[in-house]
Every structure is written in structure tokens, then in C-alpha cells.
Amino acid sequence: MKKVCSMLMLAAAALAFQSCGGSSSNDSKANADSANHTKDTSTNAVETGGIAVVGDDAEFAVAAANGGMAEVELSKLAATKATNAKVKEFATMMTKDHMTANEELMALAKTKNITLPTTVGADEQKTMGDIQAKSGTEFDKAYVDQMVSDHKKTVDLFEKATTDAKDADIKSFAIKTLPTLKNHLAAIEAIQKGM
């Protein structure tokens, strides 16, 4: 009986630790998703302090904000650390364009009561740390490869939102931003081919 009680106490402690955040408490993206999942999405959401969009639209906003912040941070680093002039030029454009889109998204999220991440998610932080540790042409290649990969995912994310988003303002943001993202992808793929 003591053994069973001990095992139950250990299981309860593990669940309590996990529910208090456990390993994801430092992941701003996961925390934002979690906050949005607990908000009321009913027709009286505004009165209850809930969220004014369906869960999928909120998840899109969180993913877009997280990706946008990661690209700004990595591009700021590349603007100073890259050795290739085209990479530096691309990084400067990325910082400007994504900061503008991020500001638009933050304003939109505020009107919809969507919680956005305040810092880059844990996965993106790890990627940035790995790239930052490189130098010279190794840094340039790692940054360019990451930008190609990120932009393919981001273009897919935004294309999906242009058709699947339920909220008209979220859909409009995706439609407006998508051409810029496609231009970024084409530009970075051209740089990648030239390296």
C-alpha cells in the first residue's frame, strides 16, 4: 500500500510540475498559444475578456508573430556579421519588412484580444544560437539556408491563412503580407544559388 501511495504522490507531483509550465515556461510561443486556448471564444467574448477569433486564427497569429520576430532577430545579426554583401543587403531588407509586418500584426492582435509571444520561441532561440556560433562564410551559408527554410514554411502558413482564416481582418493581413514573403523567398533562393 505504501508503494502505491508513493507512486501516486510521484505521479501527482509530476503532473503538478508539468501543469505549472515545466519545460515550456521559457517558450513564449507555447505560452501565447496556451493563453489563447483558455480564452472564451463565444459570441460574448468581448464582454468576458475572451478572444474575438477562432482558435485556428489565433494559432496563425502566434506562429506569424513568432516567425516574424525570429527573422528580425536573425537578420539584425546577419546585417552585422555576414561577410557577403548580398546577404547583408537581404538581412537589412528583412529587418525592415518584418518589423513593419510585426507591428501591423501586433495592432491587429490587440483589437482581437489575441495573446502573441513576447520573445522568440524556444526552437527558434536554439536555431539562432547555433547560427550565431558560426562565422565567415559558414555563418552566411547557415543564415541563407535558414532563411530559405523559414520562408518556405512561412509562405505555406500565409497561403493557408488566405483561404482558411475565418476572421476577415486576419485573412486580409495574410493576403496583404503574402506577396512580400514570396519576394523574400525568391530573393534568398537566388542568393543561395549564387553562393
PDB file of C-alpha atoms in Angstrom:
ATOM      1  CA  MET A   1       0.000   0.000   0.000  1.00  0.00           C
ATOM      2  CA  LYS A   2       2.864   2.374   0.848  1.00  0.00           C
ATOM      3  CA  LYS A   3       4.364   1.670  -2.564  1.00  0.00           C
ATOM      4  CA  VAL A   4       1.103   2.540  -4.344  1.00  0.00           C
ATOM      5  CA  CYS A   5       0.722   5.757  -2.313  1.00  0.00           C
ATOM      6  CA  SER A   6       4.306   6.755  -3.074  1.00  0.00           C
ATOM      7  CA  MET A   7       3.795   6.153  -6.784  1.00  0.00           C
ATOM      8  CA  LEU A   8       0.561   8.182  -6.782  1.00  0.00           C
ATOM      9  CA  MET A   9       2.300  11.054  -4.980  1.00  0.00           C
ATOM     10  CA  LEU A  10       5.146  11.000  -7.525  1.00  0.00           C
ATOM     11  CA  ALA A  11       2.673  10.995 -10.406  1.00  0.00           C
ATOM     12  CA  ALA A  12       0.730  13.893  -8.857  1.00  0.00           C
ATOM     13  CA  ALA A  13       3.934  15.851  -8.345  1.00  0.00           C
ATOM     14  CA  ALA A  14       4.977  15.237 -11.949  1.00  0.00           C
ATOM     15  CA  LEU A  15       1.583  16.408 -13.221  1.00  0.00           C
ATOM     16  CA  ALA A  16       1.710  19.491 -10.995  1.00  0.00           C
ATOM     17  CA  PHE A  17       5.178  20.347 -12.297  1.00  0.00           C
ATOM     18  CA  GLN A  18       4.068  19.843 -15.883  1.00  0.00           C
ATOM     19  CA  SER A  19       0.915  21.950 -15.448  1.00  0.00           C
ATOM     20  CA  CYS A  20       2.950  24.778 -13.920  1.00  0.00           C
ATOM     21  CA  GLY A  21       4.860  25.130 -17.136  1.00  0.00           C
ATOM     22  CA  GLY A  22       7.572  22.539 -16.757  1.00  0.00           C
ATOM     23  CA  SER A  23       9.985  22.814 -19.661  1.00  0.00           C
ATOM     24  CA  SER A  24       7.847  25.124 -21.801  1.00  0.00           C
ATOM     25  CA  SER A  25       7.645  28.020 -19.311  1.00  0.00           C
ATOM     26  CA  ASN A  26      10.516  29.708 -21.149  1.00  0.00           C
ATOM     27  CA  ASP A  27       8.843  29.226 -24.537  1.00  0.00           C
ATOM     28  CA  SER A  28       6.951  32.435 -25.271  1.00  0.00           C
ATOM     29  CA  LYS A  29       5.265  30.912 -28.329  1.00  0.00           C
ATOM     30  CA  ALA A  30       3.900  27.958 -26.353  1.00  0.00           C
ATOM     31  CA  ASN A  31       2.780  30.286 -23.559  1.00  0.00           C
ATOM     32  CA  ALA A  32       0.916  32.521 -26.034  1.00  0.00           C
ATOM     33  CA  ASP A  33      -0.820  29.518 -27.620  1.00  0.00           C
ATOM     34  CA  SER A  34      -1.792  28.284 -24.172  1.00  0.00           C
ATOM     35  CA  ALA A  35      -3.166  31.691 -23.135  1.00  0.00           C
ATOM     36  CA  ASN A  36      -5.264  31.884 -26.299  1.00  0.00           C
ATOM     37  CA  HIS A  37      -6.679  28.375 -25.776  1.00  0.00           C
ATOM     38  CA  THR A  38      -8.078  29.388 -22.377  1.00  0.00           C
ATOM     39  CA  LYS A  39      -9.926  32.480 -23.654  1.00  0.00           C
ATOM     40  CA  ASP A  40     -13.663  32.479 -24.263  1.00  0.00           C
ATOM     41  CA  THR A  41     -14.498  32.322 -27.982  1.00  0.00           C
ATOM     42  CA  SER A  42     -18.264  32.533 -27.625  1.00  0.00           C
ATOM     43  CA  THR A  43     -20.425  35.311 -29.010  1.00  0.00           C
ATOM     44  CA  ASN A  44     -19.990  37.269 -25.770  1.00  0.00           C
ATOM     45  CA  ALA A  45     -16.187  37.025 -25.873  1.00  0.00           C
ATOM     46  CA  VAL A  46     -15.750  40.807 -25.777  1.00  0.00           C
ATOM     47  CA  GLU A  47     -17.724  41.073 -22.506  1.00  0.00           C
ATOM     48  CA  THR A  48     -15.822  38.195 -20.894  1.00  0.00           C
ATOM     49  CA  GLY A  49     -12.370  39.367 -21.951  1.00  0.00           C
ATOM     50  CA  GLY A  50     -12.193  36.483 -24.371  1.00  0.00           C
ATOM     51  CA  ILE A  51     -10.692  36.214 -27.802  1.00  0.00           C
ATOM     52  CA  ALA A  52     -12.515  37.579 -30.836  1.00  0.00           C
ATOM     53  CA  VAL A  53     -11.358  34.921 -33.323  1.00  0.00           C
ATOM     54  CA  VAL A  54     -11.474  31.138 -33.654  1.00  0.00           C
ATOM     55  CA  GLY A  55      -8.579  29.107 -32.302  1.00  0.00           C
ATOM     56  CA  ASP A  56      -7.006  28.412 -35.705  1.00  0.00           C
ATOM     57  CA  ASP A  57      -6.835  32.141 -36.486  1.00  0.00           C
ATOM     58  CA  ALA A  58      -5.176  32.798 -33.125  1.00  0.00           C
ATOM     59  CA  GLU A  59      -2.666  29.999 -33.787  1.00  0.00           C
ATOM     60  CA  PHE A  60      -1.860  31.566 -37.158  1.00  0.00           C
ATOM     61  CA  ALA A  61      -1.266  34.943 -35.488  1.00  0.00           C
ATOM     62  CA  VAL A  62       1.021  33.379 -32.866  1.00  0.00           C
ATOM     63  CA  ALA A  63       3.006  31.436 -35.482  1.00  0.00           C
ATOM     64  CA  ALA A  64       3.282  34.503 -37.739  1.00  0.00           C
ATOM     65  CA  ALA A  65       4.440  36.708 -34.857  1.00  0.00           C
ATOM     66  CA  ASN A  66       6.966  34.141 -33.658  1.00  0.00           C
ATOM     67  CA  GLY A  67       8.362  33.646 -37.162  1.00  0.00           C
ATOM     68  CA  GLY A  68       8.470  37.374 -37.817  1.00  0.00           C
ATOM     69  CA  MET A  69      10.348  38.074 -34.585  1.00  0.00           C
ATOM     70  CA  ALA A  70      12.819  35.267 -35.275  1.00  0.00           C
ATOM     71  CA  GLU A  71      13.530  36.589 -38.770  1.00  0.00           C
ATOM     72  CA  VAL A  72      14.077  40.131 -37.451  1.00  0.00           C
ATOM     73  CA  GLU A  73      16.469  38.958 -34.727  1.00  0.00           C
ATOM     74  CA  LEU A  74      18.439  36.676 -37.034  1.00  0.00           C
ATOM     75  CA  SER A  75      18.544  39.321 -39.764  1.00  0.00           C
ATOM     76  CA  LYS A  76      19.798  42.008 -37.361  1.00  0.00           C
ATOM     77  CA  LEU A  77      22.629  39.625 -36.530  1.00  0.00           C
ATOM     78  CA  ALA A  78      23.301  38.921 -40.216  1.00  0.00           C
ATOM     79  CA  ALA A  79      23.342  42.633 -41.062  1.00  0.00           C
ATOM     80  CA  THR A  80      26.402  42.999 -38.844  1.00  0.00           C
ATOM     81  CA  LYS A  81      28.020  39.541 -39.016  1.00  0.00           C
ATOM     82  CA  ALA A  82      27.582  38.416 -42.636  1.00  0.00           C
ATOM     83  CA  THR A  83      30.568  38.695 -44.968  1.00  0.00           C
ATOM     84  CA  ASN A  84      28.649  38.501 -48.263  1.00  0.00           C
ATOM     85  CA  ALA A  85      27.319  41.920 -49.394  1.00  0.00           C
ATOM     86  CA  LYS A  86      24.142  40.402 -50.882  1.00  0.00           C
ATOM     87  CA  VAL A  87      23.430  38.581 -47.634  1.00  0.00           C
ATOM     88  CA  LYS A  88      23.879  41.824 -45.664  1.00  0.00           C
ATOM     89  CA  GLU A  89      21.579  43.666 -48.063  1.00  0.00           C
ATOM     90  CA  PHE A  90      18.943  40.937 -47.784  1.00  0.00           C
ATOM     91  CA  ALA A  91      19.216  40.974 -43.971  1.00  0.00           C
ATOM     92  CA  THR A  92      18.624  44.732 -43.888  1.00  0.00           C
ATOM     93  CA  MET A  93      15.534  44.363 -46.102  1.00  0.00           C
ATOM     94  CA  MET A  94      14.282  41.526 -43.907  1.00  0.00           C
ATOM     95  CA  THR A  95      14.611  43.559 -40.730  1.00  0.00           C
ATOM     96  CA  LYS A  96      12.687  46.496 -42.218  1.00  0.00           C
ATOM     97  CA  ASP A  97       9.918  44.455 -43.868  1.00  0.00           C
ATOM     98  CA  HIS A  98       9.334  42.074 -40.975  1.00  0.00           C
ATOM     99  CA  MET A  99       9.362  44.827 -38.357  1.00  0.00           C
ATOM    100  CA  THR A 100       6.611  46.566 -40.343  1.00  0.00           C
ATOM    101  CA  ALA A 101       4.572  43.354 -40.640  1.00  0.00           C
ATOM    102  CA  ASN A 102       5.141  42.546 -36.953  1.00  0.00           C
ATOM    103  CA  GLU A 103       3.825  45.974 -35.920  1.00  0.00           C
ATOM    104  CA  GLU A 104       0.720  45.510 -38.088  1.00  0.00           C
ATOM    105  CA  LEU A 105       0.126  42.070 -36.611  1.00  0.00           C
ATOM    106  CA  MET A 106       0.550  43.342 -33.031  1.00  0.00           C
ATOM    107  CA  ALA A 107      -2.027  46.074 -33.631  1.00  0.00           C
ATOM    108  CA  LEU A 108      -4.426  43.566 -35.188  1.00  0.00           C
ATOM    109  CA  ALA A 109      -3.917  41.074 -32.354  1.00  0.00           C
ATOM    110  CA  LYS A 110      -4.666  43.779 -29.808  1.00  0.00           C
ATOM    111  CA  THR A 111      -8.054  44.502 -31.418  1.00  0.00           C
ATOM    112  CA  LYS A 112      -8.879  40.771 -31.409  1.00  0.00           C
ATOM    113  CA  ASN A 113      -7.519  40.143 -27.873  1.00  0.00           C
ATOM    114  CA  ILE A 114      -5.029  37.584 -29.205  1.00  0.00           C
ATOM    115  CA  THR A 115      -2.040  36.953 -26.948  1.00  0.00           C
ATOM    116  CA  LEU A 116       1.164  36.995 -29.024  1.00  0.00           C
ATOM    117  CA  PRO A 117       4.585  35.766 -27.935  1.00  0.00           C
ATOM    118  CA  THR A 118       6.758  38.456 -26.383  1.00  0.00           C
ATOM    119  CA  THR A 119      10.031  36.765 -27.287  1.00  0.00           C
ATOM    120  CA  VAL A 120      11.146  34.249 -29.890  1.00  0.00           C
ATOM    121  CA  GLY A 121      10.090  30.648 -29.210  1.00  0.00           C
ATOM    122  CA  ALA A 122      12.474  28.069 -27.763  1.00  0.00           C
ATOM    123  CA  ASP A 123      13.090  26.248 -31.067  1.00  0.00           C
ATOM    124  CA  GLU A 124      13.946  29.486 -32.851  1.00  0.00           C
ATOM    125  CA  GLN A 125      16.205  30.578 -29.974  1.00  0.00           C
ATOM    126  CA  LYS A 126      18.176  27.351 -30.334  1.00  0.00           C
ATOM    127  CA  THR A 127      18.466  27.817 -34.111  1.00  0.00           C
ATOM    128  CA  MET A 128      19.647  31.409 -33.653  1.00  0.00           C
ATOM    129  CA  GLY A 129      22.237  30.292 -31.104  1.00  0.00           C
ATOM    130  CA  ASP A 130      23.546  27.641 -33.494  1.00  0.00           C
ATOM    131  CA  ILE A 131      23.847  30.135 -36.360  1.00  0.00           C
ATOM    132  CA  GLN A 132      25.338  32.868 -34.167  1.00  0.00           C
ATOM    133  CA  ALA A 133      28.150  30.482 -33.166  1.00  0.00           C
ATOM    134  CA  LYS A 134      29.317  30.357 -36.798  1.00  0.00           C
ATOM    135  CA  SER A 135      31.466  32.939 -38.552  1.00  0.00           C
ATOM    136  CA  GLY A 136      32.561  34.000 -42.020  1.00  0.00           C
ATOM    137  CA  THR A 137      31.174  32.081 -44.972  1.00  0.00           C
ATOM    138  CA  GLU A 138      29.868  29.355 -42.619  1.00  0.00           C
ATOM    139  CA  PHE A 139      27.661  31.983 -40.953  1.00  0.00           C
ATOM    140  CA  ASP A 140      26.477  33.316 -44.330  1.00  0.00           C
ATOM    141  CA  LYS A 141      25.559  29.840 -45.556  1.00  0.00           C
ATOM    142  CA  ALA A 142      23.766  28.904 -42.321  1.00  0.00           C
ATOM    143  CA  TYR A 143      21.781  32.162 -42.348  1.00  0.00           C
ATOM    144  CA  VAL A 144      20.825  31.824 -46.015  1.00  0.00           C
ATOM    145  CA  ASP A 145      19.822  28.171 -45.619  1.00  0.00           C
ATOM    146  CA  GLN A 146      17.707  29.067 -42.578  1.00  0.00           C
ATOM    147  CA  MET A 147      16.030  31.949 -44.420  1.00  0.00           C
ATOM    148  CA  VAL A 148      15.137  29.663 -47.328  1.00  0.00           C
ATOM    149  CA  SER A 149      13.706  27.043 -44.959  1.00  0.00           C
ATOM    150  CA  ASP A 150      11.844  29.612 -42.837  1.00  0.00           C
ATOM    151  CA  HIS A 151      10.370  31.404 -45.842  1.00  0.00           C
ATOM    152  CA  LYS A 152       9.092  28.190 -47.405  1.00  0.00           C
ATOM    153  CA  LYS A 153       7.266  27.417 -44.144  1.00  0.00           C
ATOM    154  CA  THR A 154       6.058  30.998 -43.757  1.00  0.00           C
ATOM    155  CA  VAL A 155       4.737  31.214 -47.313  1.00  0.00           C
ATOM    156  CA  ASP A 156       2.836  27.946 -46.719  1.00  0.00           C
ATOM    157  CA  LEU A 157       1.458  29.301 -43.425  1.00  0.00           C
ATOM    158  CA  PHE A 158       0.259  32.540 -45.026  1.00  0.00           C
ATOM    159  CA  GLU A 159      -1.146  30.819 -48.134  1.00  0.00           C
ATOM    160  CA  LYS A 160      -3.222  28.595 -45.859  1.00  0.00           C
ATOM    161  CA  ALA A 161      -4.470  31.632 -43.924  1.00  0.00           C
ATOM    162  CA  THR A 162      -5.519  33.412 -47.133  1.00  0.00           C
ATOM    163  CA  THR A 163      -8.058  30.658 -47.726  1.00  0.00           C
ATOM    164  CA  ASP A 164      -8.738  29.153 -44.286  1.00  0.00           C
ATOM    165  CA  ALA A 165      -8.804  32.132 -41.887  1.00  0.00           C
ATOM    166  CA  LYS A 166     -12.304  32.766 -40.595  1.00  0.00           C
ATOM    167  CA  ASP A 167     -11.684  36.328 -39.383  1.00  0.00           C
ATOM    168  CA  ALA A 168     -11.802  38.854 -42.241  1.00  0.00           C
ATOM    169  CA  ASP A 169      -9.050  41.042 -40.744  1.00  0.00           C
ATOM    170  CA  ILE A 170      -6.703  38.095 -40.187  1.00  0.00           C
ATOM    171  CA  LYS A 171      -7.360  36.900 -43.746  1.00  0.00           C
ATOM    172  CA  SER A 172      -6.751  40.419 -45.098  1.00  0.00           C
ATOM    173  CA  PHE A 173      -3.424  40.633 -43.214  1.00  0.00           C
ATOM    174  CA  ALA A 174      -2.326  37.291 -44.706  1.00  0.00           C
ATOM    175  CA  ILE A 175      -3.351  38.326 -48.233  1.00  0.00           C
ATOM    176  CA  LYS A 176      -1.561  41.681 -47.924  1.00  0.00           C
ATOM    177  CA  THR A 177       1.662  40.197 -46.495  1.00  0.00           C
ATOM    178  CA  LEU A 178       1.972  37.101 -48.711  1.00  0.00           C
ATOM    179  CA  PRO A 179       3.441  38.830 -51.828  1.00  0.00           C
ATOM    180  CA  THR A 180       6.270  40.323 -49.749  1.00  0.00           C
ATOM    181  CA  LEU A 181       7.042  36.916 -48.262  1.00  0.00           C
ATOM    182  CA  LYS A 182       7.116  35.346 -51.723  1.00  0.00           C
ATOM    183  CA  ASN A 183       9.510  38.087 -52.881  1.00  0.00           C
ATOM    184  CA  HIS A 184      11.744  37.359 -49.884  1.00  0.00           C
ATOM    185  CA  LEU A 185      11.763  33.651 -50.736  1.00  0.00           C
ATOM    186  CA  ALA A 186      12.660  34.305 -54.376  1.00  0.00           C
ATOM    187  CA  ALA A 187      15.434  36.732 -53.347  1.00  0.00           C
ATOM    188  CA  ILE A 188      17.012  34.408 -50.806  1.00  0.00           C
ATOM    189  CA  GLU A 189      16.807  31.401 -53.130  1.00  0.00           C
ATOM    190  CA  ALA A 190      18.662  33.449 -55.782  1.00  0.00           C
ATOM    191  CA  ILE A 191      21.339  34.336 -53.216  1.00  0.00           C
ATOM    192  CA  GLN A 192      21.582  30.686 -52.169  1.00  0.00           C
ATOM    193  CA  LYS A 193      22.095  29.560 -55.783  1.00  0.00           C
ATOM    194  CA  GLY A 194      24.852  32.137 -56.237  1.00  0.00           C
ATOM    195  CA  MET A 195      26.841  31.002 -53.214  1.00  0.00           C
TER     196      MET A 195
END
